[in-house]
Amino acid sequence: MIFINAIFITIPTVLLQISNQYICYLAFSKKISDVQRKNLWRGLFFCALCVGIFYWSIFFGFGITPIIFKLVLVFGWLPFFVVSIKIIPLSKLQHFFISGMVLIWNLFVHNITATLDVIFFENELPSFIFTCHAIIYLIFFVILLPVERKFFINLLPQENFFENQPYGKYIVLLPFMISSGILIMWIDDKLFHSWQERFSRLYLPFVFLIFHRYFFAANRQIIEKQKNLRYNRHLKEQISALEQYNLLMRKNQEQMIILRHDMRHNYRLIFSMLQEKKIAEVLDFIKVQENLLDSTTIKFYCHSPLINAALSIYLQLAEKAEIKVKQKINLPEKLFIDENDLAILISNLLENAINASKLQPKNRREISITIEHIENQCALEIVNFFDGEIIFENNLPTTSKEDHGIGMLSLKNFAEKYSAQVDFSHEDGKAKIMIYWENIFEKK
């Protein structure tokens, strides 16, 4: 009989542990790629099989007693926790914090479930009570799933959230410290605890809500602050780029003055060599002068000085990095959008494409930028090779690295301001972003 009872209690207990991991997954779901998501569930499934066999052997070998069942619940999450840390590439502090918050939530649900155990199964055998306890917990998990999704899906702080707080590492331990006092009293050989003990644990949801609101609000403030700092820093970089463009203009003007000054002398040399019928020398001399003229040329892409400056600076940076550039720029002479917004967007996206191309082999360093307009419709397309993995959030690339993601931030701001449509794809080693907007006077 113990053989069958061990099986009946093992299955819902393992499912209970998996339900807890699903709640943890909700917190990480926006930060992992599709590949990581598949690997996570494969790892958790394999872990569940191994843990299930271990649970069954424990129940079969030592009996189904209150202390054994409680120890399984208290420590059974650890193997799943190790799998999550190995597969989800986030800081251990984030993993510990989410696990602690899930623990507080679990204790609250277990407390409700234990209350129902007393009401309906007080006179039953321990094996039957524990099996029913796990099943009732799973029922509550399904019923409360909308609430769990609401609370946990936006709970994960930024990767450097705890490191930036004066007592961040201690804050991570608070959920575990609050729960540990309850767990120490709970791990005993009692089948049921007193009503006073159960009622005393009803404060847990309030603790959870306070922690949830604090971290949600603090995390949002830090994100906004970091975005503003990075955006302001990048605006300074744009100003610096325009200053470089201005210096380049002055330098070219000085070179042109020198070339004009030498032009009469060069004509005399050519005339003299032609009289002496030195045709080859004349052609070589003309080629040299043509190269000098090319070196003074600032390429003209469009009528907007700001957009022209952005394209000149970043396409020149691409060429210096030995990145092949294909460009086709056809912007209307009159733009009804803020030219500064488009210049910043182009600069950010080209900077992202250049950084991505630098990671590629030299034969795959290539960027293509196309800006076209047909009547009132404008389109911007940038294509570059990239073999790495891209994590998407709301159909746009994202990153957890500090000082990254400015391009996507400026793109999001541009799209919201001008109701632009954005399409991003990453196929066959090519990353392509396309943006469509209307060049009309009325704008948001």
Coordinates of C-alpha atoms in Angstrom, one line a residue:
M1 CA 0.0 0.0 0.0
I2 CA 2.9 2.4 0.8
F3 CA 4.1 1.9 -2.8
I4 CA 0.9 3.2 -4.3
N5 CA 0.5 6.0 -1.7
A6 CA 4.0 7.2 -2.4
I7 CA 3.2 7.5 -6.1
F8 CA -0.1 9.3 -5.4
I9 CA 1.6 11.9 -3.2
T10 CA 4.7 12.3 -5.4
I11 CA 2.9 13.3 -8.6
P12 CA 1.0 16.3 -7.2
T13 CA 4.0 17.4 -5.0
V14 CA 6.2 17.5 -8.1
L15 CA 3.5 19.5 -10.0
L16 CA 3.3 21.8 -7.0
Q17 CA 7.1 22.5 -7.3
I18 CA 6.7 23.1 -11.1
S19 CA 3.9 25.6 -10.4
N20 CA 6.2 27.5 -8.2
Q21 CA 8.8 27.6 -10.9
Y22 CA 6.2 28.9 -13.4
I23 CA 5.6 31.8 -11.1
C24 CA 9.4 32.5 -11.0
Y25 CA 9.4 32.2 -14.8
L26 CA 6.8 34.9 -15.1
A27 CA 9.2 37.3 -13.5
F28 CA 12.0 36.4 -16.0
S29 CA 9.8 35.9 -19.0
K30 CA 10.5 39.4 -20.5
K31 CA 14.3 39.0 -20.1
I32 CA 15.0 35.7 -21.8
S33 CA 15.1 34.6 -25.5
D34 CA 13.0 31.9 -27.1
V35 CA 16.0 29.6 -27.1
Q36 CA 16.6 30.1 -23.4
R37 CA 12.8 29.6 -22.7
K38 CA 12.9 26.2 -24.4
N39 CA 16.1 25.2 -22.6
L40 CA 14.6 26.3 -19.3
W41 CA 11.5 24.1 -19.6
R42 CA 13.5 21.2 -20.9
G43 CA 15.8 21.5 -17.9
L44 CA 12.9 21.9 -15.5
F45 CA 11.1 18.8 -17.0
F46 CA 14.2 16.7 -16.6
C47 CA 14.7 18.0 -13.1
A48 CA 11.1 17.1 -12.3
L49 CA 11.6 13.5 -13.4
C50 CA 14.8 13.2 -11.2
V51 CA 13.1 14.9 -8.2
G52 CA 10.0 12.8 -8.6
I53 CA 12.0 9.6 -8.4
F54 CA 13.8 11.0 -5.3
Y55 CA 10.6 12.0 -3.6
W56 CA 9.1 8.6 -4.2
S57 CA 12.1 6.9 -2.8
I58 CA 12.0 9.1 0.3
F59 CA 8.3 8.5 0.9
F60 CA 8.6 4.8 0.2
G61 CA 11.8 4.4 2.3
F62 CA 11.0 6.7 5.3
G63 CA 7.2 6.7 5.3
I64 CA 4.7 9.5 4.6
T65 CA 5.0 11.5 7.8
P66 CA 4.4 15.2 8.5
I67 CA 8.1 16.0 9.0
I68 CA 9.1 14.2 5.7
F69 CA 6.4 15.9 3.7
K70 CA 7.3 19.4 5.1
L71 CA 11.0 18.9 4.4
V72 CA 10.2 17.9 0.8
L73 CA 8.2 21.1 0.4
V74 CA 10.8 23.4 2.1
F75 CA 13.8 22.1 0.3
G76 CA 12.3 20.7 -2.9
W77 CA 12.6 24.0 -4.8
L78 CA 16.4 24.0 -4.6
P79 CA 17.1 21.7 -7.7
F80 CA 14.8 23.8 -9.8
F81 CA 16.4 27.0 -8.6
V82 CA 19.8 25.7 -9.7
V83 CA 18.5 24.9 -13.1
S84 CA 17.1 28.4 -13.5
I85 CA 20.4 30.0 -12.4
K86 CA 22.3 27.9 -15.0
I87 CA 19.9 28.7 -17.9
I88 CA 18.7 32.2 -17.3
P89 CA 21.7 34.6 -17.6
L90 CA 20.8 37.1 -15.0
S91 CA 22.5 38.1 -11.7
K92 CA 22.1 35.7 -8.7
L93 CA 20.8 38.5 -6.7
Q94 CA 17.8 38.8 -9.0
H95 CA 17.2 35.0 -8.8
F96 CA 17.4 35.1 -5.0
F97 CA 15.0 38.0 -4.7
I98 CA 12.4 36.5 -7.0
S99 CA 12.6 33.1 -5.2
G100 CA 12.2 34.8 -1.9
M101 CA 9.1 36.7 -3.1
V102 CA 7.7 33.4 -4.5
L103 CA 8.3 31.8 -1.1
I104 CA 6.3 34.4 0.7
W105 CA 3.5 33.9 -1.8
N106 CA 3.7 30.1 -1.4
L107 CA 3.5 30.3 2.4
F108 CA 0.3 32.4 2.1
V109 CA -1.3 29.9 -0.3
H110 CA -0.1 26.9 1.8
N111 CA -1.7 28.5 4.9
I112 CA -5.1 28.8 3.2
T113 CA -4.7 25.2 1.9
A114 CA -3.8 23.9 5.4
T115 CA -6.9 25.6 6.8
L116 CA -9.1 23.7 4.3
D117 CA -7.2 20.5 5.3
V118 CA -8.3 20.9 8.9
I119 CA -11.9 21.7 7.9
F120 CA -12.4 18.8 5.5
F121 CA -9.8 16.1 6.2
E122 CA -9.0 16.3 9.9
N123 CA -9.8 12.6 10.6
E124 CA -8.1 11.2 7.5
L125 CA -4.7 9.4 7.2
P126 CA -1.6 11.6 6.7
S127 CA -0.9 10.2 3.2
F128 CA -4.4 11.2 2.1
I129 CA -4.2 14.6 3.7
F130 CA -0.9 15.5 2.1
T131 CA -2.1 14.3 -1.3
C132 CA -5.2 16.4 -1.0
H133 CA -3.1 19.3 0.3
A134 CA -0.9 19.3 -2.9
I135 CA -4.0 19.0 -5.1
I136 CA -5.8 21.8 -3.4
Y137 CA -2.7 24.0 -3.7
L138 CA -2.6 23.3 -7.4
I139 CA -6.3 24.3 -7.7
F140 CA -5.6 27.6 -5.9
F141 CA -2.6 28.1 -8.2
V142 CA -4.8 27.9 -11.3
I143 CA -7.6 30.0 -9.7
L144 CA -5.1 32.7 -8.6
L145 CA -3.1 32.6 -11.9
P146 CA -4.4 36.0 -13.1
V147 CA -3.3 37.6 -9.8
E148 CA 0.1 35.8 -9.9
R149 CA 0.7 37.0 -13.5
K150 CA -0.2 40.6 -12.5
F151 CA 2.1 40.7 -9.5
F152 CA 5.1 38.7 -10.8
I153 CA 5.4 39.6 -14.5
N154 CA 6.7 43.1 -13.8
L155 CA 8.4 42.3 -10.5
L156 CA 12.0 41.7 -11.8
P157 CA 14.2 44.7 -11.0
Q158 CA 17.0 45.9 -13.4
E159 CA 20.2 43.8 -13.4
N160 CA 22.1 46.4 -11.4
F161 CA 19.2 47.4 -9.2
F162 CA 20.5 45.8 -6.0
E163 CA 24.1 46.7 -6.7
N164 CA 23.1 50.4 -7.0
Q165 CA 21.2 50.5 -3.7
P166 CA 23.2 51.2 -0.5
Y167 CA 21.9 48.0 1.2
G168 CA 20.9 46.2 -2.0
K169 CA 22.4 42.8 -1.1
Y170 CA 20.7 42.9 2.3
I171 CA 17.3 43.8 0.7
V172 CA 17.6 40.6 -1.4
L173 CA 17.6 38.5 1.8
L174 CA 14.6 40.2 3.4
P175 CA 11.9 37.9 1.8
F176 CA 13.9 34.9 3.0
M177 CA 14.4 36.3 6.5
I178 CA 10.7 37.0 6.9
S179 CA 9.8 33.5 5.7
S180 CA 12.5 31.7 7.7
G181 CA 10.8 32.5 11.0
I182 CA 7.6 30.9 9.8
L183 CA 9.4 27.9 8.3
I184 CA 11.4 27.1 11.5
M185 CA 8.1 26.9 13.5
W186 CA 6.4 25.0 10.7
I187 CA 9.0 22.2 10.2
D188 CA 7.9 19.8 12.9
D189 CA 6.1 16.5 13.3
K190 CA 2.7 18.0 13.9
L191 CA 0.0 17.1 11.4
F192 CA -2.0 20.3 12.1
H193 CA -1.0 23.5 13.8
S194 CA -3.3 25.6 16.0
W195 CA -5.8 28.1 14.7
Q196 CA -3.8 30.9 16.4
E197 CA -0.7 30.0 14.4
R198 CA -2.6 29.9 11.1
F199 CA -4.3 33.2 11.7
S200 CA -0.9 34.8 12.6
R201 CA 0.3 34.0 9.1
L202 CA -2.4 36.0 7.4
Y203 CA -0.1 39.1 7.5
L204 CA 2.0 37.4 4.7
P205 CA 0.0 38.9 1.8
F206 CA 0.4 42.4 3.2
V207 CA 4.2 41.8 3.4
F208 CA 4.2 40.6 -0.1
L209 CA 2.2 43.6 -1.4
I210 CA 4.4 46.1 0.4
F211 CA 7.6 44.5 -1.1
H212 CA 5.9 44.3 -4.5
R213 CA 4.9 48.0 -4.5
Y214 CA 8.2 49.2 -3.2
F215 CA 10.4 47.3 -5.7
F216 CA 8.0 48.0 -8.6
A217 CA 8.0 51.8 -7.9
A218 CA 11.8 51.9 -7.1
N219 CA 12.6 49.9 -10.2
R220 CA 10.5 52.1 -12.4
Q221 CA 12.2 55.3 -11.0
I222 CA 15.7 53.8 -11.6
I223 CA 14.8 52.8 -15.2
E224 CA 13.5 56.3 -16.0
K225 CA 16.6 57.9 -14.4
Q226 CA 18.9 55.7 -16.3
K227 CA 17.1 56.3 -19.6
N228 CA 17.2 60.1 -19.0
L229 CA 20.9 60.0 -18.2
R230 CA 21.8 57.9 -21.2
Y231 CA 19.6 60.0 -23.5
N232 CA 21.2 63.2 -22.2
R233 CA 24.6 61.7 -22.6
H234 CA 23.8 60.7 -26.2
L235 CA 22.5 64.2 -27.0
K236 CA 25.9 65.5 -25.9
E237 CA 27.5 63.0 -28.2
Q238 CA 25.3 64.3 -31.1
I239 CA 26.4 67.8 -30.3
S240 CA 30.0 66.6 -30.4
A241 CA 29.4 64.9 -33.7
L242 CA 28.0 68.2 -35.2
E243 CA 31.1 70.0 -33.9
Q244 CA 33.3 67.4 -35.6
Y245 CA 31.3 68.0 -38.8
N246 CA 31.8 71.7 -38.5
L247 CA 35.5 71.2 -38.0
L248 CA 35.6 68.9 -41.0
M249 CA 33.8 71.7 -43.1
R250 CA 36.4 74.3 -42.0
K251 CA 39.3 71.9 -42.7
N252 CA 37.9 71.2 -46.2
Q253 CA 37.4 74.9 -46.8
E254 CA 41.1 75.6 -45.9
Q255 CA 42.2 72.8 -48.3
M256 CA 40.0 74.3 -51.0
I257 CA 41.7 77.7 -50.5
I258 CA 45.1 76.0 -50.9
L259 CA 44.0 74.2 -54.0
R260 CA 42.6 77.4 -55.6
H261 CA 45.9 79.1 -54.7
D262 CA 47.9 76.3 -56.4
M263 CA 45.5 76.1 -59.4
R264 CA 47.3 78.6 -61.6
H265 CA 50.6 76.9 -60.9
N266 CA 49.1 73.5 -61.8
Y267 CA 47.7 74.8 -65.1
R268 CA 51.1 76.1 -66.1
L269 CA 52.7 72.7 -65.3
I270 CA 50.1 70.9 -67.4
F271 CA 50.5 73.3 -70.2
S272 CA 54.3 72.9 -70.1
M273 CA 54.0 69.0 -70.1
L274 CA 51.6 69.1 -73.0
Q275 CA 54.0 71.3 -75.0
E276 CA 56.6 68.6 -74.4
K277 CA 54.1 65.9 -75.3
K278 CA 54.4 64.2 -71.9
I279 CA 50.8 62.8 -72.0
A280 CA 51.4 60.0 -69.4
E281 CA 52.8 62.5 -66.9
V282 CA 49.9 64.8 -67.5
L283 CA 47.4 62.0 -66.8
D284 CA 49.2 61.0 -63.6
F285 CA 49.3 64.6 -62.5
I286 CA 45.6 65.0 -63.1
K287 CA 44.8 61.8 -61.1
V288 CA 46.8 63.2 -58.2
Q289 CA 44.9 66.5 -58.3
E290 CA 41.6 64.6 -58.6
N291 CA 42.4 62.6 -55.4
L292 CA 43.2 65.8 -53.6
L293 CA 39.8 67.2 -54.7
D294 CA 38.0 64.0 -53.5
S295 CA 39.7 64.3 -50.1
T296 CA 38.1 67.7 -49.6
T297 CA 34.6 66.7 -50.6
I298 CA 31.9 66.5 -48.0
K299 CA 29.3 64.2 -49.3
F300 CA 25.8 65.6 -49.8
Y301 CA 23.0 63.3 -48.9
C302 CA 20.0 65.5 -48.4
H303 CA 18.9 69.1 -47.9
S304 CA 18.8 68.9 -44.1
P305 CA 22.1 70.0 -42.5
L306 CA 21.5 68.0 -39.3
I307 CA 20.6 64.8 -41.2
N308 CA 23.4 65.3 -43.6
A309 CA 25.8 65.7 -40.7
A310 CA 24.6 62.6 -39.0
L311 CA 25.0 60.5 -42.2
S312 CA 28.4 62.0 -42.9
I313 CA 29.8 61.3 -39.5
Y314 CA 28.5 57.7 -39.0
L315 CA 29.1 56.5 -42.5
Q316 CA 32.6 57.9 -42.3
L317 CA 33.1 56.0 -39.0
A318 CA 31.8 52.8 -40.8
E319 CA 34.3 53.2 -43.6
K320 CA 37.2 53.8 -41.1
A321 CA 36.1 50.5 -39.4
E322 CA 36.5 48.7 -42.8
I323 CA 32.7 48.3 -43.0
K324 CA 31.4 48.3 -46.6
V325 CA 28.5 50.9 -46.8
K326 CA 25.7 50.9 -49.3
Q327 CA 23.5 54.0 -49.2
K328 CA 20.6 55.3 -51.0
I329 CA 19.2 58.6 -49.6
N330 CA 16.2 60.2 -51.1
L331 CA 14.5 62.5 -48.6
P332 CA 12.0 65.2 -49.6
E333 CA 13.3 68.8 -49.5
K334 CA 10.6 69.7 -47.1
L335 CA 10.3 67.6 -43.9
F336 CA 7.3 68.2 -41.6
I337 CA 8.9 66.3 -38.8
D338 CA 11.5 67.6 -36.5
E339 CA 14.8 67.1 -38.4
N340 CA 16.6 66.7 -35.1
D341 CA 14.5 63.7 -34.2
L342 CA 15.3 62.0 -37.4
A343 CA 19.0 62.9 -37.2
I344 CA 19.2 61.4 -33.7
L345 CA 17.3 58.2 -34.8
I346 CA 19.6 57.7 -37.8
S347 CA 22.7 58.3 -35.6
N348 CA 21.6 55.8 -33.0
L349 CA 20.6 53.1 -35.4
L350 CA 23.8 53.5 -37.5
E351 CA 25.9 53.4 -34.3
N352 CA 24.1 50.1 -33.4
A353 CA 24.7 48.7 -36.9
I354 CA 28.4 49.7 -36.8
N355 CA 29.0 48.1 -33.3
A356 CA 27.2 44.9 -34.5
S357 CA 29.3 44.8 -37.8
K358 CA 32.6 45.2 -35.9
L359 CA 31.8 41.8 -34.3
Q360 CA 31.6 40.1 -37.7
P361 CA 34.4 38.7 -39.9
K362 CA 35.8 41.3 -42.3
N363 CA 34.0 39.6 -45.3
R364 CA 30.6 40.2 -43.5
R365 CA 31.1 43.8 -42.4
E366 CA 28.5 45.5 -44.5
I367 CA 25.8 48.1 -43.8
S368 CA 23.0 49.1 -46.1
I369 CA 21.0 52.2 -45.4
T370 CA 18.0 53.3 -47.5
I371 CA 15.8 56.3 -47.0
E372 CA 13.0 56.7 -49.6
H373 CA 9.9 58.8 -49.9
I374 CA 6.9 58.4 -52.2
E375 CA 4.5 61.3 -51.9
N376 CA 3.7 61.6 -48.2
Q377 CA 5.2 58.2 -47.2
C378 CA 8.7 57.9 -45.9
A379 CA 10.7 54.8 -45.2
L380 CA 14.0 54.1 -43.5
E381 CA 15.7 50.7 -43.8
I382 CA 19.0 49.7 -42.2
V383 CA 20.5 46.2 -42.8
N384 CA 23.6 44.6 -41.4
F385 CA 25.1 41.2 -40.8
F386 CA 24.9 39.9 -37.2
D387 CA 25.4 36.2 -36.2
G388 CA 24.7 36.7 -32.4
E389 CA 21.6 36.1 -30.5
I390 CA 19.0 38.9 -30.2
I391 CA 16.5 39.1 -27.3
F392 CA 13.2 40.7 -28.3
E393 CA 10.8 42.7 -26.1
N394 CA 7.6 44.1 -27.7
N395 CA 9.0 43.1 -31.1
L396 CA 12.1 45.2 -30.6
P397 CA 15.7 44.2 -29.7
T398 CA 16.5 44.7 -26.0
T399 CA 19.6 44.3 -23.8
S400 CA 20.2 44.2 -20.1
K401 CA 23.7 45.8 -20.4
E402 CA 24.2 49.2 -19.0
D403 CA 24.8 52.1 -21.5
H404 CA 23.2 50.0 -24.3
G405 CA 19.8 50.2 -25.9
I406 CA 19.8 53.9 -26.7
G407 CA 19.0 53.2 -30.3
M408 CA 15.8 51.3 -29.4
L409 CA 14.9 54.1 -26.9
S410 CA 15.2 56.8 -29.6
L411 CA 13.3 54.5 -32.0
K412 CA 10.5 54.0 -29.5
N413 CA 10.3 57.8 -28.9
F414 CA 10.2 58.5 -32.6
A415 CA 7.6 55.9 -33.3
E416 CA 5.3 57.2 -30.5
K417 CA 5.7 60.9 -31.6
Y418 CA 5.1 60.3 -35.3
S419 CA 2.9 57.2 -35.3
A420 CA 5.6 55.4 -37.2
Q421 CA 5.4 51.7 -38.0
V422 CA 8.4 49.6 -37.0
D423 CA 9.4 46.2 -38.4
F424 CA 12.5 44.4 -37.1
S425 CA 13.7 41.0 -38.3
H426 CA 16.7 38.8 -37.8
E427 CA 17.0 36.0 -40.4
D428 CA 19.9 34.2 -42.1
G429 CA 22.4 36.2 -40.1
K430 CA 21.0 39.6 -41.2
A431 CA 19.4 42.1 -38.9
K432 CA 17.0 44.4 -40.7
I433 CA 14.9 47.3 -39.3
M434 CA 12.3 49.2 -41.3
I435 CA 10.5 52.3 -40.2
Y436 CA 7.5 53.9 -42.0
W437 CA 6.0 57.3 -41.3
E438 CA 3.9 59.9 -43.0
N439 CA 5.6 63.2 -43.9
I440 CA 2.5 65.4 -43.2
F441 CA 2.2 68.7 -41.4
E442 CA -0.1 67.3 -38.6
K443 CA 2.0 65.3 -36.2
K444 CA 1.6 64.2 -32.6

